[in-house]
Coordinates of N, CA and C in Angstrom, one line a residue:
X1 N 0.8 -1.2 0.0 CA 0.0 0.0 0.0 C 0.8 1.3 0.0
X2 N 2.1 1.1 -0.2 CA 3.0 2.3 -0.3 C 2.7 3.2 -1.5
X3 N 2.3 2.5 -2.6 CA 1.9 3.2 -3.8 C 0.5 2.7 -4.2
X4 N -0.5 3.2 -3.6 CA -1.9 2.7 -3.8 C -2.4 2.8 -5.3
X5 N -1.9 3.9 -6.0 CA -2.4 4.0 -7.4 C -1.8 2.9 -8.3
X6 N -0.6 2.6 -8.1 CA 0.1 1.6 -8.9 C -0.5 0.2 -8.5
X7 N -0.7 0.0 -7.2 CA -1.4 -1.2 -6.8 C -2.8 -1.4 -7.3
X8 N -3.5 -0.3 -7.3 CA -4.9 -0.3 -7.8 C -4.9 -0.7 -9.3
X9 N -4.0 -0.1 -10.1 CA -4.0 -0.5 -11.5 C -3.6 -1.9 -11.7
X10 N -2.6 -2.4 -11.1 CA -2.2 -3.8 -11.2 C -3.2 -4.8 -10.7
X11 N -3.8 -4.5 -9.6 CA -4.8 -5.4 -9.0 C -6.1 -5.4 -9.9
X12 N -6.5 -4.3 -10.4 CA -7.7 -4.2 -11.2 C -7.5 -4.9 -12.5
X13 N -6.4 -4.7 -13.2 CA -6.1 -5.3 -14.4 C -5.9 -6.8 -14.2
X14 N -5.3 -7.2 -13.1 CA -5.2 -8.6 -12.7 C -6.6 -9.3 -12.6
X15 N -7.5 -8.6 -12.0 CA -8.9 -9.1 -11.8 C -9.6 -9.2 -13.2
X16 N -9.4 -8.2 -14.1 CA -9.9 -8.3 -15.4 C -9.3 -9.5 -16.2
X17 N -8.0 -9.7 -16.0 CA -7.4 -10.9 -16.7 C -8.0 -12.2 -16.1
X18 N -8.2 -12.2 -14.8 CA -8.8 -13.5 -14.2 C -10.2 -13.8 -14.8
X19 N -11.0 -12.7 -14.9 CA -12.3 -12.9 -15.5 C -12.2 -13.3 -17.0
X20 N -11.3 -12.7 -17.7 CA -11.0 -13.0 -19.1 C -10.5 -14.4 -19.3
X21 N -9.7 -14.9 -18.3 CA -9.2 -16.3 -18.4 C -10.3 -17.3 -18.2
X22 N -11.2 -17.0 -17.3 CA -12.3 -18.0 -17.2 C -13.2 -17.9 -18.4
X23 N -13.3 -16.8 -19.0 CA -14.1 -16.7 -20.3 C -13.4 -17.5 -21.4
X24 N -12.0 -17.5 -21.4 CA -11.3 -18.3 -22.3 C -11.5 -19.8 -22.1
X25 N -11.5 -20.2 -20.8 CA -11.7 -21.6 -20.5 C -13.1 -22.1 -20.7
X26 N -14.1 -21.3 -20.3 CA -15.5 -21.7 -20.4 C -16.1 -21.4 -21.8
X27 N -15.6 -20.4 -22.4 CA -16.2 -19.8 -23.6 C -16.9 -18.5 -23.2
X28 N -16.8 -17.5 -24.0 CA -17.3 -16.2 -23.7 C -18.8 -16.2 -23.5
X29 N -19.5 -17.0 -24.2 CA -21.0 -17.0 -24.1 C -21.4 -17.7 -22.8
X30 N -20.8 -18.8 -22.4 CA -21.2 -19.4 -21.2 C -20.8 -18.5 -20.0
X31 N -19.6 -17.9 -20.1 CA -19.1 -17.0 -19.0 C -20.1 -15.8 -18.8
X32 N -20.6 -15.3 -19.9 CA -21.5 -14.2 -19.9 C -22.8 -14.6 -19.3
X33 N -23.3 -15.8 -19.7 CA -24.6 -16.3 -19.1 C -24.4 -16.6 -17.6
X34 N -23.3 -17.1 -17.2 CA -23.0 -17.4 -15.8 C -22.9 -16.1 -14.9
X35 N -22.2 -15.1 -15.5 CA -22.1 -13.8 -14.8 C -23.4 -13.1 -14.6
X36 N -24.2 -13.1 -15.6 CA -25.5 -12.4 -15.6 C -26.7 -13.3 -15.3
X37 N -26.4 -14.4 -14.7 CA -27.5 -15.3 -14.2 C -28.3 -14.5 -13.1
X38 N -29.6 -14.8 -12.9 CA -30.4 -14.1 -12.0 C -29.9 -14.2 -10.5
X39 N -29.1 -15.3 -10.2 CA -28.6 -15.5 -8.9 C -27.4 -14.5 -8.6
X40 N -26.6 -14.2 -9.6 CA -25.4 -13.4 -9.4 C -25.4 -12.1 -10.2
X41 N -26.5 -11.6 -10.7 CA -26.6 -10.4 -11.5 C -26.1 -9.2 -10.6
X42 N -26.6 -9.1 -9.4 CA -26.3 -8.0 -8.5 C -24.8 -8.0 -8.1
X43 N -24.3 -9.2 -7.8 CA -22.9 -9.4 -7.4 C -22.0 -9.0 -8.6
X44 N -22.4 -9.4 -9.8 CA -21.6 -9.0 -11.0 C -21.6 -7.5 -11.2
X45 N -22.8 -6.9 -11.1 CA -22.9 -5.4 -11.3 C -22.1 -4.7 -10.3
X46 N -22.1 -5.1 -9.0 CA -21.4 -4.4 -8.0 C -19.9 -4.6 -8.2
X47 N -19.5 -5.8 -8.6 CA -18.1 -6.1 -8.8 C -17.6 -5.3 -10.0
X48 N -18.3 -5.3 -11.1 CA -17.8 -4.5 -12.3 C -17.9 -3.0 -12.0
X49 N -18.8 -2.6 -11.3 CA -18.9 -1.1 -10.9 C -17.7 -0.8 -10.0
X50 N -17.3 -1.6 -9.1 CA -16.1 -1.4 -8.2 C -14.8 -1.4 -9.1
X51 N -14.8 -2.2 -10.1 CA -13.6 -2.2 -11.0 C -13.5 -0.9 -11.7
X52 N -14.6 -0.4 -12.2 CA -14.6 0.9 -12.9 C -14.3 2.1 -11.9
X53 N -14.9 2.0 -10.8 CA -14.6 3.1 -9.8 C -13.1 3.1 -9.4
X54 N -12.5 1.9 -9.2 CA -11.1 1.8 -8.8 C -10.2 2.4 -9.9
X55 N -10.6 2.1 -11.2 CA -9.8 2.7 -12.3 C -10.0 4.2 -12.4
X56 N -11.2 4.7 -12.2 CA -11.4 6.1 -12.2 C -10.6 6.8 -11.1
X57 N -10.7 6.3 -9.9 CA -9.9 6.9 -8.8 C -8.4 6.9 -9.0
X58 N -7.9 5.8 -9.6 CA -6.5 5.7 -9.8 C -6.0 6.6 -11.0
X59 N -6.8 6.5 -12.1 CA -6.3 7.1 -13.4 C -6.6 8.6 -13.5
X60 N -7.9 9.0 -13.1 CA -8.3 10.3 -13.4 C -8.3 11.2 -12.1
X61 N -8.7 10.7 -11.0 CA -8.8 11.5 -9.8 C -7.4 11.6 -9.1
X62 N -6.6 10.6 -9.2 CA -5.3 10.5 -8.6 C -5.3 10.8 -7.1
X63 N -6.3 10.3 -6.4 CA -6.4 10.5 -5.0 C -6.0 9.1 -4.3
X64 N -5.0 9.2 -3.5 CA -4.6 7.9 -2.8 C -5.6 7.4 -1.9
X65 N -6.3 8.3 -1.1 CA -7.3 7.8 -0.2 C -8.5 7.2 -0.9
X66 N -9.0 7.9 -1.9 CA -10.1 7.3 -2.7 C -9.7 6.0 -3.4
X67 N -8.5 5.9 -3.8 CA -8.1 4.7 -4.5 C -8.0 3.5 -3.5
X68 N -7.5 3.8 -2.3 CA -7.5 2.7 -1.3 C -8.9 2.3 -0.9
X69 N -9.8 3.2 -0.7 CA -11.2 2.9 -0.4 C -11.8 2.1 -1.6
X70 N -11.5 2.5 -2.8 CA -12.1 1.8 -4.0 C -11.5 0.4 -4.1
X71 N -10.3 0.2 -3.7 CA -9.7 -1.1 -3.8 C -10.2 -2.0 -2.7
X72 N -10.4 -1.5 -1.5 CA -11.0 -2.3 -0.4 C -12.5 -2.7 -0.8
X73 N -13.2 -1.8 -1.4 CA -14.5 -2.1 -1.9 C -14.5 -3.1 -3.0
X74 N -13.5 -3.0 -3.9 CA -13.4 -4.0 -4.9 C -13.1 -5.4 -4.4
X75 N -12.2 -5.5 -3.4 CA -11.9 -6.7 -2.8 C -13.1 -7.4 -2.1
X76 N -13.9 -6.5 -1.4 CA -15.2 -7.0 -0.8 C -16.1 -7.5 -1.9
X77 N -16.3 -6.8 -3.0 CA -17.1 -7.1 -4.1 C -16.6 -8.4 -4.8
X78 N -15.3 -8.6 -4.9 CA -14.8 -9.8 -5.5 C -15.1 -11.0 -4.6
X79 N -14.9 -10.8 -3.3 CA -15.3 -11.9 -2.4 C -16.7 -12.3 -2.5
X80 N -17.6 -11.3 -2.5 CA -19.1 -11.6 -2.6 C -19.4 -12.2 -4.0
X81 N -18.8 -11.8 -5.0 CA -19.0 -12.3 -6.4 C -18.5 -13.8 -6.4
X82 N -17.3 -14.0 -5.8 CA -16.8 -15.4 -5.8 C -17.7 -16.3 -5.0
X83 N -18.2 -15.8 -3.9 CA -19.1 -16.7 -3.0 C -20.4 -17.0 -3.8
X84 N -20.8 -16.3 -4.8 CA -22.0 -16.6 -5.5 C -21.9 -17.9 -6.3
X85 N -20.6 -18.4 -6.5 CA -20.4 -19.7 -7.3 C -20.4 -20.9 -6.3
X86 N -20.4 -20.7 -5.0 CA -20.4 -21.8 -4.1 C -21.9 -21.8 -3.5
X87 N -22.5 -23.0 -3.6 CA -23.9 -23.1 -3.1 C -24.0 -22.8 -1.6
X88 N -24.9 -21.9 -1.3 CA -25.2 -21.5 0.1 C -24.1 -20.7 0.8
X89 N -23.1 -20.3 0.1 CA -22.0 -19.6 0.7 C -22.4 -18.2 1.1
X90 N -23.1 -17.5 0.3 CA -23.4 -16.1 0.6 C -24.4 -16.1 1.8
X91 N -25.3 -17.0 1.8 CA -26.3 -17.1 3.0 C -25.5 -17.4 4.3
X92 N -24.5 -18.3 4.2 CA -23.8 -18.7 5.4 C -22.9 -17.5 5.9
X93 N -22.3 -16.8 5.0 CA -21.5 -15.6 5.3 C -22.4 -14.5 5.9
X94 N -23.5 -14.3 5.3 CA -24.5 -13.3 5.8 C -24.9 -13.6 7.2
X95 N -25.3 -14.9 7.4 CA -25.7 -15.2 8.8 C -24.6 -15.2 9.8
X96 N -23.4 -15.5 9.4 CA -22.2 -15.4 10.3 C -21.9 -13.9 10.6
X97 N -22.0 -13.1 9.6 CA -21.8 -11.6 9.9 C -22.9 -11.1 10.8
X98 N -24.1 -11.5 10.6 CA -25.2 -11.0 11.5 C -24.9 -11.5 12.9
X99 N -24.5 -12.7 13.1 CA -24.2 -13.2 14.5 C -23.0 -12.6 15.1
X100 N -22.0 -12.3 14.3 CA -20.8 -11.6 14.8 C -21.0 -10.2 15.2
X101 N -21.9 -9.5 14.4 CA -22.1 -8.1 14.6 C -23.3 -7.8 15.4
X102 N -24.0 -8.8 15.9 CA -25.2 -8.6 16.7 C -24.8 -8.0 18.1
X103 N -25.3 -6.9 18.5 CA -25.0 -6.3 19.8 C -25.8 -6.8 20.9
X104 N -26.9 -7.5 20.6 CA -27.7 -8.0 21.7 C -27.4 -9.5 22.0
X105 N -26.3 -9.7 22.6 CA -25.8 -11.1 22.9 C -26.2 -11.4 24.3

């Protein structure tokens, strides 16, 4: 995190290459159908939106603080998007976070 703008660029382009590599393995049509399936349409939209926001913060705004916030949000969106491929994973993580963050114990 010493150079957050450079890290943001490399991390974001790495994520785009990872999505592109799965499109290469599965085929672009199947990858597109899987990404925009009704189960993961919101996770895909949030993840792609975070990728765009991270690039905007790094390339045009040049703000280190906004870039770090965008990268942290992108990591969270990537985790949520990845959990959409594991059956019941998002529900389990949601219930775990509710139990951990519940103040009425």
